[in-house]
XYZ file of C-alpha atoms in Angstrom:
693
model
C 23.364 8.990 -41.532
C 22.616 12.227 -43.147
C 18.856 12.665 -44.722
C 19.265 15.809 -47.442
C 16.023 17.353 -48.152
C 17.308 19.597 -50.840
C 18.834 18.760 -54.415
C 22.979 18.565 -53.903
C 25.259 18.668 -56.666
C 27.926 15.669 -55.971
C 31.437 15.863 -57.209
C 34.467 14.354 -55.423
C 32.799 11.873 -53.580
C 31.701 14.435 -51.436
C 28.235 16.071 -51.280
C 27.998 19.971 -51.124
C 24.907 21.715 -51.482
C 25.439 24.116 -54.426
C 22.810 27.073 -53.727
C 20.088 26.782 -56.521
C 19.258 30.680 -56.904
C 23.175 31.429 -57.455
C 23.004 33.509 -60.914
C 25.801 33.308 -63.396
C 25.744 37.076 -63.105
C 25.800 38.354 -59.292
C 26.208 42.220 -58.528
C 28.466 43.478 -55.959
C 25.815 43.780 -52.968
C 24.826 40.207 -53.733
C 28.613 38.850 -53.074
C 28.603 41.946 -50.351
C 25.657 39.869 -48.318
C 26.754 35.928 -49.017
C 29.892 36.796 -47.934
C 28.984 38.814 -44.530
C 28.654 35.434 -42.727
C 31.532 33.527 -43.997
C 32.869 33.349 -40.634
C 29.942 31.437 -38.685
C 30.684 28.093 -40.139
C 33.792 27.862 -37.612
C 31.510 29.461 -34.641
C 28.693 26.820 -35.769
C 31.254 24.215 -35.378
C 32.840 25.294 -32.369
C 29.495 25.449 -30.983
C 28.298 22.124 -32.111
C 31.424 20.235 -30.710
C 32.009 21.799 -27.359
C 28.182 22.079 -26.431
C 25.594 20.120 -28.422
C 28.060 16.682 -28.941
C 25.705 13.497 -29.334
C 22.988 15.341 -30.187
C 20.595 14.549 -33.046
C 21.072 17.615 -35.251
C 18.309 18.964 -37.603
C 19.643 21.827 -39.971
C 16.999 24.016 -41.638
C 17.177 26.655 -43.976
C 14.896 28.989 -45.986
C 17.242 31.193 -47.712
C 19.997 28.971 -49.459
C 21.777 32.143 -51.016
C 24.924 32.701 -49.080
C 27.998 30.502 -48.536
C 27.613 29.805 -44.988
C 24.804 27.336 -45.582
C 27.294 25.574 -47.599
C 29.986 25.942 -45.359
C 28.519 25.253 -42.239
C 26.813 22.274 -43.664
C 29.883 20.675 -45.118
C 31.713 21.231 -41.682
C 28.964 19.406 -39.705
C 28.938 16.759 -42.359
C 32.111 15.663 -41.853
C 32.247 15.608 -37.913
C 28.673 14.252 -37.184
C 27.154 10.615 -38.654
C 23.325 11.881 -38.620
C 20.885 14.392 -38.778
C 18.118 16.124 -41.206
C 18.972 18.760 -43.785
C 15.884 20.580 -44.782
C 15.023 23.170 -47.370
C 11.476 24.938 -46.196
C 11.231 26.116 -49.473
C 11.257 23.117 -51.722
C 10.396 20.353 -48.534
C 6.841 19.051 -47.570
C 6.390 19.915 -43.988
C 2.628 19.909 -43.577
C 0.603 19.249 -40.094
C 0.113 15.599 -41.268
C 3.067 14.606 -43.226
C 5.102 11.899 -42.303
C 7.915 14.488 -42.631
C 7.239 16.629 -39.448
C 5.929 13.259 -37.851
C 9.594 11.998 -38.160
C 10.757 15.166 -36.871
C 8.562 15.411 -33.890
C 9.958 11.778 -32.713
C 13.286 12.654 -33.302
C 15.800 9.741 -33.202
C 16.242 7.768 -30.141
C 19.922 7.074 -30.095
C 20.708 10.592 -29.121
C 20.409 12.268 -25.911
C 19.385 15.485 -27.453
C 18.176 17.329 -30.166
C 19.367 20.313 -31.795
C 17.814 22.660 -34.550
C 20.192 24.885 -36.490
C 18.123 27.398 -38.557
C 19.533 29.518 -41.175
C 17.762 32.593 -41.696
C 20.046 34.380 -44.012
C 19.433 37.937 -45.295
C 15.802 37.142 -45.730
C 13.414 39.895 -44.994
C 10.651 37.625 -44.204
C 11.464 35.046 -41.295
C 7.993 33.774 -40.436
C 8.663 30.811 -42.992
C 11.227 29.013 -40.313
C 9.470 29.812 -37.075
C 6.185 28.671 -38.413
C 8.170 25.436 -39.077
C 8.974 25.841 -35.398
C 5.593 25.653 -34.235
C 4.073 23.371 -36.699
C 7.113 20.794 -35.082
C 5.437 21.419 -31.510
C 8.673 22.704 -30.361
C 7.018 24.000 -27.494
C 6.556 20.354 -26.343
C 10.500 20.431 -26.318
C 11.629 22.990 -23.914
C 15.445 21.303 -23.951
C 15.485 21.239 -27.555
C 18.217 24.019 -28.454
C 18.167 26.356 -31.181
C 20.742 28.037 -32.860
C 19.938 30.789 -35.626
C 22.103 32.287 -38.140
C 21.005 35.417 -39.822
C 21.366 38.986 -39.632
C 20.933 41.634 -36.730
C 17.581 42.975 -37.691
C 15.924 39.589 -37.152
C 17.018 38.819 -33.875
C 14.139 40.438 -31.809
C 11.616 39.389 -33.361
C 13.161 35.744 -34.000
C 14.016 35.232 -30.268
C 10.497 36.967 -29.067
C 8.449 34.436 -31.072
C 6.121 32.242 -29.793
C 7.064 29.554 -31.286
C 10.034 29.626 -28.498
C 7.676 30.404 -25.504
C 8.735 27.002 -24.101
C 12.275 26.722 -25.299
C 15.079 27.117 -22.482
C 18.240 27.704 -24.591
C 17.715 29.715 -27.952
C 20.937 31.489 -29.479
C 21.168 34.026 -32.448
C 24.753 34.818 -34.169
C 24.679 37.492 -36.294
C 27.338 39.440 -37.771
C 28.367 43.033 -36.879
C 29.809 46.076 -39.046
C 32.704 44.381 -41.623
C 33.809 45.089 -45.028
C 34.263 43.011 -47.718
C 34.902 43.690 -51.940
C 34.175 41.711 -54.700
C 35.475 41.736 -58.165
C 33.564 40.928 -61.774
C 31.663 38.343 -62.139
C 31.710 35.066 -63.820
C 29.403 31.925 -65.029
C 28.067 29.333 -62.728
C 30.983 27.215 -63.075
C 33.454 29.669 -61.494
C 31.462 30.333 -58.279
C 30.920 26.228 -57.986
C 34.429 26.298 -57.979
C 35.362 28.492 -55.860
C 32.406 27.609 -53.472
C 33.882 24.536 -53.775
C 37.384 25.205 -52.495
C 35.913 27.261 -49.905
C 34.168 24.479 -48.143
C 37.179 22.187 -48.362
C 39.719 24.590 -47.128
C 42.255 23.664 -49.628
C 43.651 26.398 -51.676
C 45.056 24.797 -53.991
C 47.667 26.520 -56.615
C 47.287 29.048 -58.948
C 45.616 32.781 -58.517
C 42.338 31.286 -57.528
C 43.427 29.166 -54.913
C 46.011 31.246 -53.540
C 45.553 32.454 -49.993
C 46.712 35.725 -49.212
C 47.489 38.043 -46.148
C 45.103 41.048 -46.565
C 46.325 43.008 -43.367
C 44.656 42.110 -39.943
C 42.073 39.897 -39.567
C 41.751 39.808 -43.567
C 42.098 37.234 -46.263
C 41.447 36.876 -49.528
C 40.631 33.919 -51.689
C 40.603 34.462 -55.574
C 39.253 37.470 -56.210
C 37.136 37.040 -52.947
C 38.533 39.339 -50.096
C 36.718 39.272 -46.456
C 37.931 41.052 -43.348
C 37.370 38.952 -40.009
C 34.696 40.669 -37.659
C 32.697 40.204 -34.999
C 29.947 37.680 -34.595
C 27.549 38.568 -32.334
C 26.063 36.398 -30.119
C 22.228 36.467 -28.676
C 20.657 34.580 -25.981
C 16.684 34.497 -25.420
C 16.297 34.764 -21.704
C 13.090 33.993 -20.157
C 13.205 36.347 -16.537
C 15.548 39.021 -17.650
C 13.045 41.618 -18.733
C 11.818 42.182 -14.798
C 10.809 38.403 -14.763
C 9.340 38.486 -18.738
C 11.068 37.030 -21.818
C 13.854 39.186 -23.449
C 16.866 39.632 -25.436
C 20.174 40.056 -24.031
C 23.642 40.302 -25.832
C 25.496 36.909 -24.421
C 28.751 37.582 -25.846
C 30.890 38.549 -29.084
C 33.579 36.357 -30.953
C 35.683 36.305 -33.928
C 38.003 34.457 -35.964
C 41.155 35.633 -34.092
C 40.809 36.038 -30.811
C 36.954 33.598 -30.046
C 34.664 34.878 -27.598
C 35.727 38.146 -26.204
C 33.916 37.338 -22.424
C 33.626 33.541 -22.194
C 30.290 33.763 -21.045
C 28.368 30.347 -20.612
C 26.056 29.730 -24.122
C 23.435 27.509 -22.074
C 23.339 28.899 -18.805
C 20.610 27.723 -16.069
C 18.256 30.464 -16.430
C 16.239 28.936 -13.541
C 18.347 29.502 -10.805
C 16.839 32.825 -10.787
C 13.633 33.830 -12.125
C 13.508 37.704 -11.552
C 10.295 37.830 -9.830
C 8.354 35.958 -12.488
C 4.711 35.391 -11.998
C 3.351 32.074 -12.432
C -0.289 31.725 -12.799
C -1.440 28.718 -10.624
C -4.419 26.438 -10.569
C -5.972 24.086 -7.641
C -8.578 23.134 -5.370
C -8.349 23.104 -1.409
C -7.215 19.394 -0.316
C -6.399 19.787 3.504
C -3.960 18.873 4.833
C -2.012 18.805 1.460
C -3.725 21.966 0.098
C -5.718 24.298 1.741
C -6.812 28.302 1.605
C -9.984 30.518 1.556
C -11.873 31.906 -1.448
C -11.616 35.855 -1.919
C -15.093 35.795 -3.517
C -17.799 33.523 -4.395
C -17.136 33.944 -8.294
C -15.743 31.557 -11.095
C -11.923 31.399 -11.056
C -11.865 33.161 -7.799
C -8.499 34.300 -6.411
C -7.492 32.459 -3.220
C -5.746 33.263 0.042
C -3.312 30.326 1.533
C -3.794 28.807 4.516
C -0.862 26.602 6.114
C -1.084 23.248 4.290
C 1.932 20.984 2.739
C 1.850 22.284 -0.496
C 1.596 25.975 0.850
C 4.973 25.312 2.708
C 6.034 23.630 -0.373
C 5.376 26.405 -2.534
C 6.939 29.684 -0.471
C 10.428 27.507 0.230
C 10.395 26.856 -3.888
C 9.405 30.997 -4.306
C 11.856 32.000 -1.830
C 15.005 30.098 -3.322
C 13.935 30.455 -7.171
C 12.899 34.020 -6.726
C 9.520 34.139 -8.240
C 6.014 35.473 -7.362
C 2.799 33.458 -8.299
C -1.095 34.342 -8.512
C -3.496 31.240 -7.118
C -7.339 30.908 -8.402
C -9.746 28.061 -8.151
C -10.759 26.104 -11.569
C -13.938 27.834 -13.162
C -16.019 24.315 -13.129
C -14.903 23.946 -9.280
C -13.503 20.300 -10.362
C -10.346 18.772 -10.483
C -10.653 17.332 -14.183
C -12.111 14.546 -16.013
C -12.256 13.319 -19.957
C -15.006 14.446 -21.600
C -16.201 12.615 -25.259
C -14.337 15.765 -27.324
C -10.869 15.154 -25.331
C -11.015 17.933 -23.317
C -10.944 17.768 -19.634
C -12.793 19.989 -16.757
C -11.501 21.888 -14.095
C -7.649 21.708 -12.889
C -6.910 19.284 -15.695
C -8.902 21.515 -18.519
C -7.174 24.658 -17.409
C -3.735 23.508 -17.820
C -4.666 21.925 -20.771
C -5.483 24.823 -23.035
C -2.469 26.795 -21.108
C -4.937 29.319 -18.923
C -2.467 28.629 -16.098
C 1.104 27.335 -15.451
C 0.746 24.767 -13.071
C -1.214 23.294 -10.416
C -0.940 21.789 -6.912
C -1.890 18.848 -5.407
C -2.932 16.565 -8.184
C -3.416 12.500 -8.449
C -1.568 10.922 -11.542
C -3.343 9.622 -14.396
C -2.778 8.036 -17.332
C -4.990 9.879 -19.109
C -4.205 13.139 -17.670
C -0.589 12.581 -18.778
C -1.612 13.109 -22.444
C -2.455 16.682 -21.514
C -0.151 17.615 -18.971
C 3.185 16.935 -17.708
C 3.670 16.095 -13.944
C 6.463 16.401 -11.117
C 7.342 13.601 -9.194
C 5.333 11.815 -6.593
C 5.318 13.275 -3.526
C 2.543 11.418 -1.462
C 0.040 8.741 -1.967
C -3.013 8.577 -0.926
C -5.804 5.740 -0.844
C -9.273 5.411 -0.854
C -11.244 4.648 1.677
C -14.760 4.063 3.825
C -16.052 5.813 6.454
C -19.048 5.014 8.226
C -20.625 5.234 11.899
C -19.000 2.827 14.175
C -21.028 -0.693 14.589
C -23.676 -0.151 17.187
C -24.115 -2.224 20.019
C -25.922 -5.570 19.886
C -29.372 -5.591 21.651
C -28.941 -6.150 25.859
C -31.667 -8.202 25.648
C -29.803 -11.036 24.196
C -26.946 -10.895 26.446
C -27.507 -13.663 28.111
C -27.486 -15.986 25.022
C -24.805 -14.244 23.266
C -22.007 -15.841 24.657
C -22.195 -18.421 22.866
C -23.272 -19.355 19.346
C -26.777 -20.948 18.372
C -24.724 -23.957 17.483
C -23.403 -24.376 20.727
C -27.227 -23.401 22.451
C -28.826 -25.951 20.179
C -26.404 -28.730 21.403
C -26.769 -28.201 25.017
C -30.658 -27.978 24.740
C -30.448 -31.441 22.716
C -28.312 -32.872 25.129
C -30.259 -31.822 27.752
C -33.365 -33.745 26.289
C -31.545 -36.616 25.690
C -29.690 -36.437 29.155
C -33.308 -36.777 30.942
C -34.869 -39.656 28.106
C -31.821 -41.895 29.193
C -31.969 -41.112 32.595
C -35.739 -41.985 32.249
C -34.658 -45.280 30.440
C -31.880 -46.321 33.276
C -34.379 -45.710 36.197
C -37.246 -47.400 34.090
C -34.931 -50.442 33.477
C -33.708 -50.677 37.239
C -37.485 -50.214 38.590
C -38.518 -53.213 36.611
C -36.104 -55.342 38.463
C -36.327 -53.799 41.743
C -39.980 -53.180 41.804
C -39.828 -49.331 42.555
C -41.402 -47.164 40.135
C -38.507 -44.916 39.090
C -38.574 -41.338 37.698
C -41.267 -39.990 35.150
C -40.199 -38.977 32.059
C -40.873 -35.201 32.819
C -39.653 -35.881 36.356
C -36.260 -36.934 34.321
C -35.973 -34.367 32.000
C -36.411 -31.175 35.118
C -33.349 -33.300 37.348
C -30.746 -32.843 34.164
C -31.484 -29.475 33.635
C -31.940 -28.508 37.318
C -28.239 -30.058 37.618
C -27.305 -27.627 34.552
C -28.762 -24.860 36.255
C -26.422 -25.812 39.227
C -29.629 -26.413 41.205
C -29.570 -30.440 42.082
C -32.361 -32.276 43.772
C -31.142 -33.078 47.243
C -31.748 -37.039 46.359
C -29.808 -38.833 43.671
C -30.446 -42.381 42.156
C -29.397 -44.820 44.164
C -28.555 -47.625 41.369
C -25.055 -48.055 40.572
C -25.910 -47.123 36.607
C -27.701 -44.055 37.648
C -25.006 -42.534 39.819
C -22.846 -43.029 36.985
C -24.805 -40.781 34.629
C -25.650 -38.414 36.771
C -21.705 -37.733 37.927
C -21.034 -37.606 33.912
C -23.384 -35.033 33.680
C -22.646 -33.096 36.561
C -18.981 -32.631 35.326
C -20.755 -31.996 31.714
C -22.804 -29.300 33.235
C -19.623 -28.020 35.637
C -17.743 -26.845 32.552
C -20.543 -25.378 30.204
C -21.668 -23.220 33.204
C -17.952 -22.727 33.899
C -17.540 -21.310 30.464
C -20.508 -19.795 30.250
C -20.357 -17.211 33.452
C -17.363 -16.284 32.200
C -18.421 -15.157 28.982
C -21.353 -13.735 30.145
C -19.764 -11.586 32.812
C -17.473 -10.002 29.386
C -20.602 -9.375 27.180
C -22.175 -7.499 30.009
C -19.084 -5.405 30.656
C -18.429 -4.579 27.184
C -21.466 -5.205 25.073
C -20.818 -6.386 21.892
C -21.012 -4.526 18.631
C -22.325 -5.541 15.040
C -19.588 -6.664 12.796
C -17.677 -3.797 10.641
C -17.974 -3.577 7.096
C -14.438 -3.194 5.355
C -14.467 -3.962 1.959
C -16.483 -2.376 -1.043
C -17.386 -6.674 -1.328
C -18.943 -6.766 2.091
C -20.855 -3.106 1.381
C -22.833 -4.131 -1.417
C -23.418 -7.471 0.307
C -24.932 -5.947 3.169
C -28.723 -5.014 2.912
C -30.156 -1.559 3.611
C -26.746 0.025 3.179
C -25.946 3.283 0.932
C -22.699 4.685 0.050
C -21.981 8.246 -1.485
C -19.178 10.558 -3.023
C -18.344 14.321 -2.731
C -19.249 16.105 -6.103
C -15.265 16.866 -6.679
C -14.865 14.580 -9.913
C -11.455 14.419 -9.871
C -9.011 11.197 -9.825
C -11.165 8.913 -7.698
C -14.425 9.555 -10.028
C -12.130 8.384 -12.813
C -11.232 5.217 -11.174
C -14.483 4.624 -10.288
C -15.577 5.415 -13.685
C -13.104 3.157 -15.809
C -12.823 0.326 -13.360
C -13.822 -2.935 -15.080
C -14.127 -4.699 -11.460
C -17.493 -5.831 -10.814
C -17.520 -4.869 -7.405
C -16.455 -1.614 -8.239
C -18.638 -0.995 -11.031
C -21.680 -1.895 -8.662
C -20.164 0.603 -6.145
C -19.915 3.433 -9.084
C -23.241 3.020 -9.980
C -24.611 3.011 -6.362
C -22.621 5.989 -5.442
C -24.777 8.972 -4.616
C -23.225 12.515 -4.901
C -23.348 15.064 -1.983
C -22.197 17.685 -0.043
C -19.541 16.312 3.126
C -21.934 18.026 5.265
C -24.804 16.261 4.228
C -22.617 12.856 3.820
C -21.646 13.209 7.498
C -25.171 13.825 8.568
C -26.074 10.024 7.400
C -23.271 9.140 7.899
C -24.067 9.766 11.764
C -27.115 8.293 11.355
C -26.141 4.598 10.460
C -26.076 2.659 7.679
C -24.213 4.760 4.944
C -20.723 4.916 3.990
C -19.149 7.599 2.760
C -15.736 6.681 -0.125
C -13.041 9.332 0.499
C -9.490 10.029 0.525
C -7.481 8.606 3.739
C -5.285 11.739 5.074
C -8.036 14.618 3.785
C -11.000 12.265 6.190
C -8.190 11.653 8.794
C -8.054 15.406 9.547
C -11.468 15.882 9.319
C -12.131 13.351 11.710
C -9.546 14.515 14.268
C -10.901 17.872 13.791
C -14.307 17.972 13.902
C -15.632 14.314 15.179
C -13.181 13.412 17.864
C -13.753 14.441 21.423
C -10.990 15.290 24.351
C -10.616 12.129 25.130
C -9.947 11.060 21.422
C -12.807 9.424 20.688
C -14.806 9.693 17.671
C -17.739 7.838 16.245
C -16.653 7.359 13.045
C -15.553 4.076 11.445
C -12.583 3.846 8.534
C -13.005 0.716 7.296
C -9.516 -1.741 7.059
C -9.373 -2.177 3.157
C -7.694 0.758 1.334
C -7.908 1.130 -2.255
C -4.740 2.603 -4.468
C -6.545 4.128 -7.769
C -3.536 5.519 -8.961
C 0.303 6.570 -8.599
C 0.229 9.179 -6.242
C -0.019 13.020 -5.564
C 2.466 15.362 -7.730
C 2.187 18.802 -9.398
C 0.811 19.102 -12.713
C 2.420 21.820 -15.296
C 1.025 22.577 -18.687
C 2.352 20.607 -21.293
C 6.216 22.172 -22.512
C 6.372 23.732 -19.412
C 10.504 24.719 -19.364
C 10.520 25.566 -15.274
C 8.858 22.055 -14.164
C 12.019 20.473 -13.909
C 13.783 23.465 -11.372
C 10.673 22.931 -9.317
C 10.849 19.236 -9.678
C 14.840 19.333 -8.350
C 13.764 21.351 -5.398
C 10.733 19.053 -4.311
C 13.234 16.244 -4.224
C 15.291 17.966 -2.200
C 12.593 17.831 0.377
C 10.956 14.508 -0.091
C 14.600 12.862 0.670
C 15.016 15.328 3.564
C 11.699 13.785 5.007
C 9.792 17.142 5.587
C 6.724 16.467 3.222
C 5.653 13.709 5.372
C 6.775 15.584 8.800
C 4.911 18.222 7.533
C 1.300 16.143 6.918
C 1.286 14.936 10.248
C 2.332 18.049 11.917
C -0.801 19.846 10.132
C -3.200 16.850 11.110
C -2.203 16.977 14.365
C -2.060 20.916 15.011
C -5.802 21.036 13.296
C -6.882 18.728 15.670
C -5.819 20.225 19.014
C -7.018 23.764 17.339
C -10.269 22.719 16.473
C -11.052 20.824 19.755
C -10.106 24.214 21.560
C -11.997 26.055 19.746
C -15.183 23.553 20.172
C -14.474 23.620 24.188
C -14.104 27.444 24.313
C -17.795 27.682 22.293
C -19.382 25.256 24.462
C -19.898 23.502 21.248
C -17.751 20.067 22.790
C -19.189 17.060 21.227
C -21.289 14.862 23.764
C -19.620 11.801 24.513
C -22.321 9.899 25.859
C -23.168 8.878 21.817
C -20.144 6.316 22.187
C -21.248 3.944 25.236
C -24.174 3.864 27.897
C -21.713 2.921 30.676
C -21.227 4.429 34.288
C -17.347 4.465 35.066
C -16.492 4.580 38.779
C -12.886 4.030 40.056
C -12.342 2.012 36.745
C -15.278 -0.522 37.676
C -18.240 -1.394 35.609
C -21.552 -0.795 37.441
C -24.269 -3.146 35.950
C -27.557 -1.184 35.304
C -31.009 -2.374 34.121
C -29.513 -1.953 30.692
C -27.508 -4.958 30.937
C -29.527 -6.843 33.136
C -32.872 -6.209 30.661
C -32.745 -9.864 29.270
C -33.141 -11.306 32.359
C -35.887 -9.801 33.548
C -37.707 -10.282 30.002
C -36.817 -14.059 30.601
C -38.597 -13.614 34.332
C -41.643 -12.119 32.425
C -41.773 -14.736 29.571
C -41.814 -17.366 32.299
C -44.646 -15.907 34.668
C -46.542 -15.237 31.022
C -46.340 -18.677 30.522
C -46.785 -19.909 34.243
C -50.434 -17.664 33.828
C -51.441 -19.339 30.703
C -50.801 -22.574 32.351
C -52.850 -21.735 35.588
C -55.814 -20.367 32.948
C -55.890 -23.613 31.503
C -55.996 -25.868 34.292
C -58.358 -24.040 35.717
């Protein structure tokens, strides 16, 4: 239903808004001014029916002293079910008023919203333009605005800052025309005439008689009006050498309609006519890359080949725009502050210091101050560290089996020796033979385990059966051990890898760090309530990338970073020609937010056009293809430069192996455990000899 925020006069069951400023006596100039817009109601109704059907109408006036207000409103009232009629001179529209909040919210039942603003012949049009600013029209770029007023206000109105983001704004103004008015009358007589004009019912009698008054001319009672042209002006976003301008779109008359039949709400983003956008960004290869033109804050940049640069150049060519890119003043991506402001790239867009950014992570908090395009890439958080180091080779002899197995073998050997001693001792008590001593029995079972059995075995049946089963047991144990030992000597075992944050915090002596970018990752750690993530955040060490990697290569330090960025850096800086890298990337991946998009200042009208172009690239598969191609090209280029400069990474750090025709040649490094064991035996023997002597 219509909400009327004026003081209406109701009669005959129809709501008609009678101008409160109508005086009982009006001058000829007043009538000339009031009737000058008489035909606009037909044009407005036609525009609404053909182009704005299904939209929520907000009918605004600051000057209701002319018939067009009543005529247009009555026409819309008869054809539309809902809307708002607002007189800015009487309605209370403060910045925090309920009415203003309601107008900002609109009505969800309608697909679009339209402001029809009647300016009339007022000398000052600042009141309705201030209202459009207060209602935050700049946040609704596709809300359509239709102005009705005099020619002299066209330029100032359509170029007003309140329309800075408005895509569709029209201004309807009359051209030259003539009009006569005879005599005066009381308010009642004027009301009757307005009633009949609005109702479109001439009735009977002199005042209701419609007479022909020549071509394009008609008379209603004593008011005679000649049909004239209505000029339709368009606020064009880029027609003034890429900047905002005003152009005469078409002309309309009641007799012939539009002369040129131009599209009233054209797509203005097919050709932006060289408009220059201000872009803010940080580099994030392979997605975004550039070199700074200076070390100053907010320095301009020179673009390098990357995913976003390729997309930007494609969009600029298709939509015909130019751009200037700078880094943010504080060299940060953007994190929130207690005051509600944001730092870095996000803060630049929040305060409309730039039009849009390149790659930026989606975050709910950021969406309150910027608008995003659709997500085109998702990049998880990962950890990198030095590859697990080989375990000490002096333990290679015992590493093929676990500690539990070694304990079981030791206990079983002792037990077998004791059992053999008891069997031989029991047999000796019946046969009269002395049997074996306890130490001899234990050494006897050990000698079989070491595959060096004594030449003589027991002659009694019980001893032979026991020795046979023990021999089978030892054979199986030694076969398994020998095969595992060969594998461990050939490929030295490494320490267990750390693949998750929970393992990292539980591992003693480890540290972890993060680069000082303070972007979405930092915000995710800061706001995360998971106990493990909170512990990680409390222990983070902030250092630059070079320092982080130096500690990573030394060991027991992890760098928390982004998957694709670090992948490109590892491939180009820390991988040799054989594909080996000393860097290990943890298996666990952490998705902090939805992914990457471009961020735009709130209400940017061109976001939708760029977003549609981006969707075409996503659907074609070019974005992922470009990223993989850039990573591979960067790695090849970096390795080539390393070879030419004599700075190829030493591959000896990866494994201390000598490879000849595909076979591993064992060295002292592999067999050091044997010599340590021999030295231990000699030492024990030496102590024994000294003790005996």
